[in-house]
CSV table of C-alpha atoms in Angstrom, one decimal:
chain,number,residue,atom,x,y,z
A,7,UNK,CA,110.8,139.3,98.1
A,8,UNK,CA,112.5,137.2,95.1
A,9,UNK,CA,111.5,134.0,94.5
A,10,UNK,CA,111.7,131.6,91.5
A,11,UNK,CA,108.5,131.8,89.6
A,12,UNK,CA,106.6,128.8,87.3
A,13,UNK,CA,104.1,130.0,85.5
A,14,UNK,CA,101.1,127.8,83.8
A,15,UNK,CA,102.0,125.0,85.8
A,16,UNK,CA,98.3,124.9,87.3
A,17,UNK,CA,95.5,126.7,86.5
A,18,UNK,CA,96.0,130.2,85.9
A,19,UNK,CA,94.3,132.4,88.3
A,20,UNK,CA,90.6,132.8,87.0
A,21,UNK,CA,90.6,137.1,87.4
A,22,UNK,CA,88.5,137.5,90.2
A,23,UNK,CA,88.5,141.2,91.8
A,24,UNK,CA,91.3,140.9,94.7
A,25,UNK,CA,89.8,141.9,98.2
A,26,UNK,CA,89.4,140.5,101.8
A,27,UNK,CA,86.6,138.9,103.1
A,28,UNK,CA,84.6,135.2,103.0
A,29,UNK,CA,84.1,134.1,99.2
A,30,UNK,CA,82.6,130.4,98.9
A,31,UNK,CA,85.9,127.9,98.0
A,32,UNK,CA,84.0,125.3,96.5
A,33,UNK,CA,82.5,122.1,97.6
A,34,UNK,CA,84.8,119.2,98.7
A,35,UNK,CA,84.7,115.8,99.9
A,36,UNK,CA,85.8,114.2,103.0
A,37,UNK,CA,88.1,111.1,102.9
A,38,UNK,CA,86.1,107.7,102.4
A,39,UNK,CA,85.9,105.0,105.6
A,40,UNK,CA,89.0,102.2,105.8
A,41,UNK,CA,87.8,98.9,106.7
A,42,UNK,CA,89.6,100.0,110.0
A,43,UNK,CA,88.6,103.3,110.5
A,44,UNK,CA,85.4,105.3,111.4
A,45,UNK,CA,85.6,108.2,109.3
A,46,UNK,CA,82.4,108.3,107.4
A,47,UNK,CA,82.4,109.9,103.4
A,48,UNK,CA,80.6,113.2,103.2
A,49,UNK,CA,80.9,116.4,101.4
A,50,UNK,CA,80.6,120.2,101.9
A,51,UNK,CA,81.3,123.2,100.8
A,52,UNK,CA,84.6,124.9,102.5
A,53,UNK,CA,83.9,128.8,103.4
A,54,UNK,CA,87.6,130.6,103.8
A,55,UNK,CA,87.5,133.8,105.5
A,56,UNK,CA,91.2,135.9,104.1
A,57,UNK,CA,92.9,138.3,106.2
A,58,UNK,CA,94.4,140.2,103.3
A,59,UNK,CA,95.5,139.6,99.7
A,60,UNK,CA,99.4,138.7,100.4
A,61,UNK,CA,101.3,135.6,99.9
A,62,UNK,CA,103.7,136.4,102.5
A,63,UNK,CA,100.7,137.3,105.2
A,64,UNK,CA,101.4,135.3,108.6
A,65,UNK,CA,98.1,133.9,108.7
A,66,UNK,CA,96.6,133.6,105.5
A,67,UNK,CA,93.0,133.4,106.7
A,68,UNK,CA,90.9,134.2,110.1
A,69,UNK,CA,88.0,132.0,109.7
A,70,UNK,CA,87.7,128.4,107.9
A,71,UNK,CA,84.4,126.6,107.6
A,72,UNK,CA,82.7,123.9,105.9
A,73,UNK,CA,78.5,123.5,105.9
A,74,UNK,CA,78.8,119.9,106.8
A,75,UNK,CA,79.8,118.1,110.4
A,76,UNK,CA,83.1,116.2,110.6
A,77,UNK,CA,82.8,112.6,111.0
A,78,UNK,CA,81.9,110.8,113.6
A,79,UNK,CA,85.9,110.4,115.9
A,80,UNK,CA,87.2,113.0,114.0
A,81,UNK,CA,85.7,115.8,116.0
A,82,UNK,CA,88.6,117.0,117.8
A,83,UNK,CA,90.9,119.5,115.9
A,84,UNK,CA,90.7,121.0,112.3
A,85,UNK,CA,94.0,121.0,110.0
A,86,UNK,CA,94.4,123.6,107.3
A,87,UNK,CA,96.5,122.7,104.2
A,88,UNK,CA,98.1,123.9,101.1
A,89,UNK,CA,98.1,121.1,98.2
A,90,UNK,CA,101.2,121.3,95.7
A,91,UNK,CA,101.3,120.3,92.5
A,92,UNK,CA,102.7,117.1,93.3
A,93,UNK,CA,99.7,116.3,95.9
A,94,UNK,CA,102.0,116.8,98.8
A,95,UNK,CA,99.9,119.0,101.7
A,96,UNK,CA,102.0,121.9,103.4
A,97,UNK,CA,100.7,123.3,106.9
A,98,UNK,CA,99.2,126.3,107.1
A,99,UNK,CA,97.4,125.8,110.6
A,100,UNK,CA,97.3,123.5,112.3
A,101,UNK,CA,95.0,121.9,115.6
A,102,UNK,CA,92.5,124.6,115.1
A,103,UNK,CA,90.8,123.7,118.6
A,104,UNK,CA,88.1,126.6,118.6
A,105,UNK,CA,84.6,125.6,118.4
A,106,UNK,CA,85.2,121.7,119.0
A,107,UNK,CA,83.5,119.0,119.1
A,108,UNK,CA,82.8,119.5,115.5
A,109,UNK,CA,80.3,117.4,115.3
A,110,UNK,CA,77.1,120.2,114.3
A,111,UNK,CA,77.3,121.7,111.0
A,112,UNK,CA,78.5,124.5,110.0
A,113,UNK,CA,82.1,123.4,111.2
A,114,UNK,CA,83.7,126.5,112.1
A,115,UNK,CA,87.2,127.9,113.4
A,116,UNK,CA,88.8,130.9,114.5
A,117,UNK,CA,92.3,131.0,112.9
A,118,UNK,CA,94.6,133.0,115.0
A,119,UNK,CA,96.7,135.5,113.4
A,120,UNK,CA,100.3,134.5,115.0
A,121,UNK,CA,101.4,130.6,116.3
A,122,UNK,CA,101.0,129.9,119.9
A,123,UNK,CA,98.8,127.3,122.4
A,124,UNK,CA,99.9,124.3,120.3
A,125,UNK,CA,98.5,126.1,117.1
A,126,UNK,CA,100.9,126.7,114.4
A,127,UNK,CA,100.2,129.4,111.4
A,128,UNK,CA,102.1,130.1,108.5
A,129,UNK,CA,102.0,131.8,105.4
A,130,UNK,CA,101.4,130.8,101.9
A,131,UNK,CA,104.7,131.7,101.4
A,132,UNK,CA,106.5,129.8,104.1
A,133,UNK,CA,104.2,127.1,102.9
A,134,UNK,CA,105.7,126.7,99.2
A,135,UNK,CA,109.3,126.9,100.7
A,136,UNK,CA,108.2,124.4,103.7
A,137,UNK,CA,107.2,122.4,100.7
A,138,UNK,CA,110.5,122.9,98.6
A,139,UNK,CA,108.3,124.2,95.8
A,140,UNK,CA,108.5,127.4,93.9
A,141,UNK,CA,106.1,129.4,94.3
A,142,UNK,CA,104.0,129.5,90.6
A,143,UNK,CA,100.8,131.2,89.7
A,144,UNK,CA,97.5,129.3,89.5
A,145,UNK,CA,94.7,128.1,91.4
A,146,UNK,CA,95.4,125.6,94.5
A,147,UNK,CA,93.4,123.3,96.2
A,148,UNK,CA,93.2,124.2,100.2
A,149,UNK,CA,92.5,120.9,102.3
A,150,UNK,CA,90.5,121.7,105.8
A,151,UNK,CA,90.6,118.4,107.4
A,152,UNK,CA,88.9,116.9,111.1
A,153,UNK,CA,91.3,115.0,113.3
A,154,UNK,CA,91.1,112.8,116.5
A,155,UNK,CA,93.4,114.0,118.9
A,156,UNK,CA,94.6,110.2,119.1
A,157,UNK,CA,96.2,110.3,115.4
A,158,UNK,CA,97.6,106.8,116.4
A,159,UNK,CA,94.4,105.0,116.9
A,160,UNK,CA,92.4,107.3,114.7
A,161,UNK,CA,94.6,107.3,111.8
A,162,UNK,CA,92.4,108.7,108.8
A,163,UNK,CA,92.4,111.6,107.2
A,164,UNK,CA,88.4,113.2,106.2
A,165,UNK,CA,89.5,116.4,104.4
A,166,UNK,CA,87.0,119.0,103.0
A,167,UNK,CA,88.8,121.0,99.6
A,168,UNK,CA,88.5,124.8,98.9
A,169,UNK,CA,90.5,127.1,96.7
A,170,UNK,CA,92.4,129.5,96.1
A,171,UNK,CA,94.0,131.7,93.7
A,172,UNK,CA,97.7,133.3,93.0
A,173,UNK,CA,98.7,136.1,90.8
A,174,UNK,CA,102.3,137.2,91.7
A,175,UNK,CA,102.4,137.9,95.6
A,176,UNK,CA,98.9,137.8,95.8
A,177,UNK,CA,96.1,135.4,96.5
A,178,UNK,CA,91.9,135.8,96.4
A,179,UNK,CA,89.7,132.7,97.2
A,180,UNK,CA,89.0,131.2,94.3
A,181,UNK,CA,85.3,130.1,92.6
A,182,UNK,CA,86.4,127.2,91.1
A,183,UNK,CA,83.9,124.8,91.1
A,184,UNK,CA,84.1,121.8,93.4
A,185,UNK,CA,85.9,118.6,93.0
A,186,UNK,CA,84.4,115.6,91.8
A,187,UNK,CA,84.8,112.7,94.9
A,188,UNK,CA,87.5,109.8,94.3
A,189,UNK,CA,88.2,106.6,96.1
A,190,UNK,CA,90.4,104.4,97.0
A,191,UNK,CA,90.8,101.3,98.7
A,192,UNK,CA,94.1,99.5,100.2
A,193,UNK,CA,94.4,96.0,100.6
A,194,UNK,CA,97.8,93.7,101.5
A,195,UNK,CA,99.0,90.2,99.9
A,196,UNK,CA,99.6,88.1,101.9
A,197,UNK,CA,95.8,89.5,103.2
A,198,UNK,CA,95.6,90.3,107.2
A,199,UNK,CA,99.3,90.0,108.2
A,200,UNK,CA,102.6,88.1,106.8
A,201,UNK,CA,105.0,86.1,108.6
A,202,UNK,CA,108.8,89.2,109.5
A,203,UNK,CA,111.6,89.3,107.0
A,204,UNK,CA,109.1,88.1,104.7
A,205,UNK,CA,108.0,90.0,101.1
A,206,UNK,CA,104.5,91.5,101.0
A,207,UNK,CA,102.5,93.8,98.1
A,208,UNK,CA,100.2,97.1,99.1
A,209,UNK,CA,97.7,97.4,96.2
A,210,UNK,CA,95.5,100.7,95.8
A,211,UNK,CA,92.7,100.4,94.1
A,212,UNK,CA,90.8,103.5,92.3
A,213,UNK,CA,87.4,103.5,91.3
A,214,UNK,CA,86.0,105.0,88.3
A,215,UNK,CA,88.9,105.4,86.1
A,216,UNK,CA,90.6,108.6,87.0
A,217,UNK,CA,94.3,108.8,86.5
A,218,UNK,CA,96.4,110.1,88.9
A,219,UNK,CA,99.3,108.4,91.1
A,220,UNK,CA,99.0,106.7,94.5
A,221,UNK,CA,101.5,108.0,97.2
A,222,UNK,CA,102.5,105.0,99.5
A,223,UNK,CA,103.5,105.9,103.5
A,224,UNK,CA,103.6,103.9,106.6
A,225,UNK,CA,103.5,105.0,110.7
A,226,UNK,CA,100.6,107.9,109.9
A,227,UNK,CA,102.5,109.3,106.9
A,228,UNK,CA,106.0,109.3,108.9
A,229,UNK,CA,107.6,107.3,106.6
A,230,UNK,CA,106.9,107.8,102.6
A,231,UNK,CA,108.1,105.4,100.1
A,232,UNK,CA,109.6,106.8,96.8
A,233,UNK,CA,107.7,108.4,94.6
A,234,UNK,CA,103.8,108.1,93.8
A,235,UNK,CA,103.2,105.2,92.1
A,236,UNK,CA,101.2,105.5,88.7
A,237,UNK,CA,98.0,103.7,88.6
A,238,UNK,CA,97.1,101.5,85.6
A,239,UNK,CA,93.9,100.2,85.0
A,240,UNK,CA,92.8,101.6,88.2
A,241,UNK,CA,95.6,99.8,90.1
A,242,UNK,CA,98.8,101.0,91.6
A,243,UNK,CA,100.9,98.4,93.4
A,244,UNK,CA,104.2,98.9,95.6
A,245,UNK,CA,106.5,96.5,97.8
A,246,UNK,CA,107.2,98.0,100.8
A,247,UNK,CA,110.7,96.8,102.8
A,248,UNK,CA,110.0,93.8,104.8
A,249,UNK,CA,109.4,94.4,108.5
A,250,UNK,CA,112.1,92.7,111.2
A,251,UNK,CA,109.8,92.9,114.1
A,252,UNK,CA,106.4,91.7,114.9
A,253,UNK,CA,104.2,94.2,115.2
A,254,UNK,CA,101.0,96.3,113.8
A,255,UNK,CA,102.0,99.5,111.4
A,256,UNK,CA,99.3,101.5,109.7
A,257,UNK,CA,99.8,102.1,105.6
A,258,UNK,CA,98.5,105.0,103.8
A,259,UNK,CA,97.4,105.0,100.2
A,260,UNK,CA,96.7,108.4,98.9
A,261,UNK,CA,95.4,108.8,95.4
A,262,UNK,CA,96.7,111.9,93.5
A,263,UNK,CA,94.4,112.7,90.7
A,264,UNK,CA,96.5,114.2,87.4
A,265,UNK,CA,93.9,117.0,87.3
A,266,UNK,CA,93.5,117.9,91.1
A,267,UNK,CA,91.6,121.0,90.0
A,268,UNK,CA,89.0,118.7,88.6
A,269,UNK,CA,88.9,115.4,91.2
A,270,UNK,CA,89.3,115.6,94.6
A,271,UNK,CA,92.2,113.4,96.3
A,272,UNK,CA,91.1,110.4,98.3
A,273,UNK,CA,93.4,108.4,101.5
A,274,UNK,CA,92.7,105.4,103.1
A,275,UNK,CA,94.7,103.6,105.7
A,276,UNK,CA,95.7,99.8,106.3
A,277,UNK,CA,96.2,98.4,109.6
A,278,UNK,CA,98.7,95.2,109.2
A,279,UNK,CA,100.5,92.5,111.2
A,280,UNK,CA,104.0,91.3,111.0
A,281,UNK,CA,104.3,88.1,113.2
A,282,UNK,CA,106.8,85.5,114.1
A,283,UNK,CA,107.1,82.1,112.5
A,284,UNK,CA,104.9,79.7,113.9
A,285,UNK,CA,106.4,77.8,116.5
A,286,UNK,CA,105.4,76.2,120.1
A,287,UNK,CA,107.1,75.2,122.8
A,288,UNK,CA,105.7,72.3,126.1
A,289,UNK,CA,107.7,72.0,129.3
A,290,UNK,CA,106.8,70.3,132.4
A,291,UNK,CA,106.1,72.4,135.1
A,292,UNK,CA,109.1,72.7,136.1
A,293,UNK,CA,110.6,74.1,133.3
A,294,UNK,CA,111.8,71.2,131.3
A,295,UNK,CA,111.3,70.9,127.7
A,296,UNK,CA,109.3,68.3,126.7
A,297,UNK,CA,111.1,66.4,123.2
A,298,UNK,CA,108.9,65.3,120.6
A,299,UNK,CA,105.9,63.1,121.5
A,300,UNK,CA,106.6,63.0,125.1
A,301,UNK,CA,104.6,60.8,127.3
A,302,UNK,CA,102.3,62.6,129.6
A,303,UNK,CA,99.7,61.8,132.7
A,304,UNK,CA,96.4,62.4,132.9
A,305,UNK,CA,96.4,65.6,135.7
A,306,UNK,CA,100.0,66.2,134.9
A,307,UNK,CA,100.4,70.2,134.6
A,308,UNK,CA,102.3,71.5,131.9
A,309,UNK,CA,103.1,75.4,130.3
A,310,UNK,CA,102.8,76.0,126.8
A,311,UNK,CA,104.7,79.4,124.5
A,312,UNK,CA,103.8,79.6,121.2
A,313,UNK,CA,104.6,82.5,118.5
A,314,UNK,CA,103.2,83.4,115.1
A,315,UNK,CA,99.9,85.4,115.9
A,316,UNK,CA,98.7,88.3,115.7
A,317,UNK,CA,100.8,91.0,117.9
A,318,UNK,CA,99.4,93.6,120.7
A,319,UNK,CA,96.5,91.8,122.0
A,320,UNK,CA,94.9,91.6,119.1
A,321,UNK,CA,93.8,88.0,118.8
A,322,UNK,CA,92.9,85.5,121.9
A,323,UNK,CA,94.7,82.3,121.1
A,324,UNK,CA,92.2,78.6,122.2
A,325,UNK,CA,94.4,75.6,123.3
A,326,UNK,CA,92.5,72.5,122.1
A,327,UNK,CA,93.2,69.0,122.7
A,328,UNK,CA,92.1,66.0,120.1
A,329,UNK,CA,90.2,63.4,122.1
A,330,UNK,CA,89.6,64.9,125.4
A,331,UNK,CA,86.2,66.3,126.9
A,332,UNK,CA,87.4,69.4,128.7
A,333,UNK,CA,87.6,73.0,127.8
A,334,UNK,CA,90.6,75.4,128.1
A,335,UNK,CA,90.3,79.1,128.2
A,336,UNK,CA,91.3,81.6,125.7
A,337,UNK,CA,94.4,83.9,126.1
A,338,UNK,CA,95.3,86.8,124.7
A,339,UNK,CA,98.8,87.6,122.7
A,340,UNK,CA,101.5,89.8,124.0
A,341,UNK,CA,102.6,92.8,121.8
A,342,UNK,CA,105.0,90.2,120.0
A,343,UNK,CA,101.8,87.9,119.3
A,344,UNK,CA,103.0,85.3,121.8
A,345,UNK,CA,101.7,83.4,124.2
A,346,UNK,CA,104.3,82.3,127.6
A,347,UNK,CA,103.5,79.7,129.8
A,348,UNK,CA,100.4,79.3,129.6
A,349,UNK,CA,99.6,76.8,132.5
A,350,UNK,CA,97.2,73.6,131.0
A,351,UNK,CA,96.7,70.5,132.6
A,352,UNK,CA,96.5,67.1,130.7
A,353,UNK,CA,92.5,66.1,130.8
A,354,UNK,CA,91.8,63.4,133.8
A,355,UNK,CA,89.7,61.6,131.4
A,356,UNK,CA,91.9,61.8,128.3
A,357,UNK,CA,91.8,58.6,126.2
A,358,UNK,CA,95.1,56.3,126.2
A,359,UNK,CA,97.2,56.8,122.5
A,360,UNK,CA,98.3,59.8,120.6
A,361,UNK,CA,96.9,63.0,121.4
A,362,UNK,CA,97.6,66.8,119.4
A,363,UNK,CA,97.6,70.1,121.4
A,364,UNK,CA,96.6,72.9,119.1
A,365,UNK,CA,96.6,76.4,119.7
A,366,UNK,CA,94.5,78.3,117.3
A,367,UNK,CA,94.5,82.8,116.6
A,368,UNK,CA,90.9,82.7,116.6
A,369,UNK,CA,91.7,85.7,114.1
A,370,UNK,CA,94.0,84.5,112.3
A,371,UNK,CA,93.5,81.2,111.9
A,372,UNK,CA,96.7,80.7,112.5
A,373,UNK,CA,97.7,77.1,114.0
A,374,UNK,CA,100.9,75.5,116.1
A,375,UNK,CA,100.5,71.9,117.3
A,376,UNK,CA,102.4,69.6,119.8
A,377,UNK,CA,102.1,65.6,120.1
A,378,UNK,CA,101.8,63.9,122.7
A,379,UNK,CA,101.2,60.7,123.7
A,380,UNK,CA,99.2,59.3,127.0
A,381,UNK,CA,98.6,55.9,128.6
């Protein structure tokens, strides 16, 4: 098989005898916990069990294991990956199913030596061309990673690193030694959620110094921005298009250490709101809107809409009017963070004079009022 070779690029391959069998890949660390996801930190060492000693094998390795239990919600299915030199993972099997929950250490899978049952293998080989990368000698980090079967609301991404090593068209497990642990943390400006059409900034922050570039992606990695981003100072930034529609979307921030052999790569994910401009709307109740500082009766009935919270239910919204003694109940937004005709009726006891009607996100904060006047 010809291929286009690159050679020095990473690590050359460290000389280890070829054969099959289970060699130790190294120790790696699982993806540190978002502020909106469960995945807990942890580290273990990655076992890979090889089937032969060819790049162009179907299915690279039988077994995969790590001495350490995934996280707690990402118990479900294990991933195995190759990383390329530009951080970028390339399947090589994925929703490993065998053995799950995987919540008692050792984590182990059977790897199954052809695709089928919603499993898909694939050679190192087919990897690198999945990939769009030549295939170069070296020593590559392998990524065994736990997932929720809900990748939606269980976005993250704990991955364990192993390695191996290629010489020509053939690989051994490597003994490299393992990885030291990064992190990274993702944050938004405006913070919490920013009003459609209107410019926000991702930042990634990376502890400790370690240089490397931050890869910015949106809708669980289905959408990748440009290129990774360098980080100075410990700080890579990167405005994103503005969002049209309000709605919730999930951001990715993965850090891609310069010397991957040496630090392990770190993701985190951002869960952020795109909401309308606040606004409200009063009409009686029979559907006539009510101008500005209408007059209203004490008992009259009333239905109020109002926009600018947070979308898909996840805010309740408290009507609250100034000098009256009576208390409204809370509603929850629809998926475009409105509320529609919610049905309030003007306080019996209500004062005579001016009067404010305001609807509050109680996680948001954010506010809409009407005027009204009573006597």
């Amino acid at each position: 098989m010809n291929r286009r070779r690159m050679h020095g690029v990473l690590v050359s391959a460290l000389g280890l005898a070829m054969g099959a069998g289970a060699m130790l890949a190294g120790a790696g660390t699982a993806d540190a916990a978002t502020p909106t996801a469960a995945a807990a930190a942890s580290s273990g060492t990655v076992t890979l069990t090889v089937r032969g000693t060819s790049i162009d094998d179907d299915s690279p390795f039988s077994q995969v294991s790590v001495d350490k239990a995934c996280p707690a919600n990402y118990r479900d299915a294990l991933t195995v990956s190759l990383v390329v030199p530009d951080g970028s993972e390339s399947l090589l099997a994925s929703h490993l199913t065998g053995g799950a929950p995987y919540a008692t250490a050792p984590v182990t899978a059977q790897v199954p030596e052809a695709s089928g049952n919603g499993t898909i293998v694939r050679s190192l080989a087919t990897a690198f061309d999945v990939a769009s990368v030549p295939v170069q000698d070296g020593t590559y980090p392998i990524h065994v990673t736990c997932a929720n079967a809900d990748r939606v609301a269980f976005p993250e991404h704990p991955t364990f690193t192993g390695f191996i090593d290629i010489t020509g068209d053939t690989f051994q497990v490597s003994g490299h030694a393992a990885p030291i642990a990064t992190s990274v943390r993702l944050t938004a400006s405006p913070a919490n959620h920013v009003v459609v059409g209107t410019p926000f900034t991702l930042t990634a922050k990376v502890a400790g110094g370690v240089p490397g570039a931050v890869q910015f992606a949106a809708d669980n990695g289905v959408t990748v921005y440009d290129t990774p981003v360098p980080v100075v100072n410990g700080v890579a930034t990167f405005r994103p298009p503005s969002n049209t529609t309000p709605n919730v979307r999930s951001y990715i921030a993965v850090f891609i250490p310069a010397d991957q052999l040496a630090y392990a790569q770190d993701y985190t994910t951002l869960s952020y709101s795109f909401v309308d401009a606040p606004s409200v709307t009063v009409t009686d109740a029979n559907g006539n809107a009510l101008g500005d500082t209408p007059q209203l009766t004490p008992g009259q009935h009333i239905k109020v809409s109002a926009k600018g919270f947070l979308p898909a239910g996840q805010e309740q919204v408290l009507p609250l009017v100034s000098n009256a003694l009576a208390l409204f109940a809370p509603v929850t937004t629809d998926a475009r963070g409105s509320v529609t005709d919610y049905d309030l009726t003007v306080p019996c006891l209500i004062a005579h004079g001016s009067h404010k009607l305001t609807l509050t996100g109680l996680r948001s904060f954010v506010q809409v009022s009407f005027t009204f006047t009573t006597k």
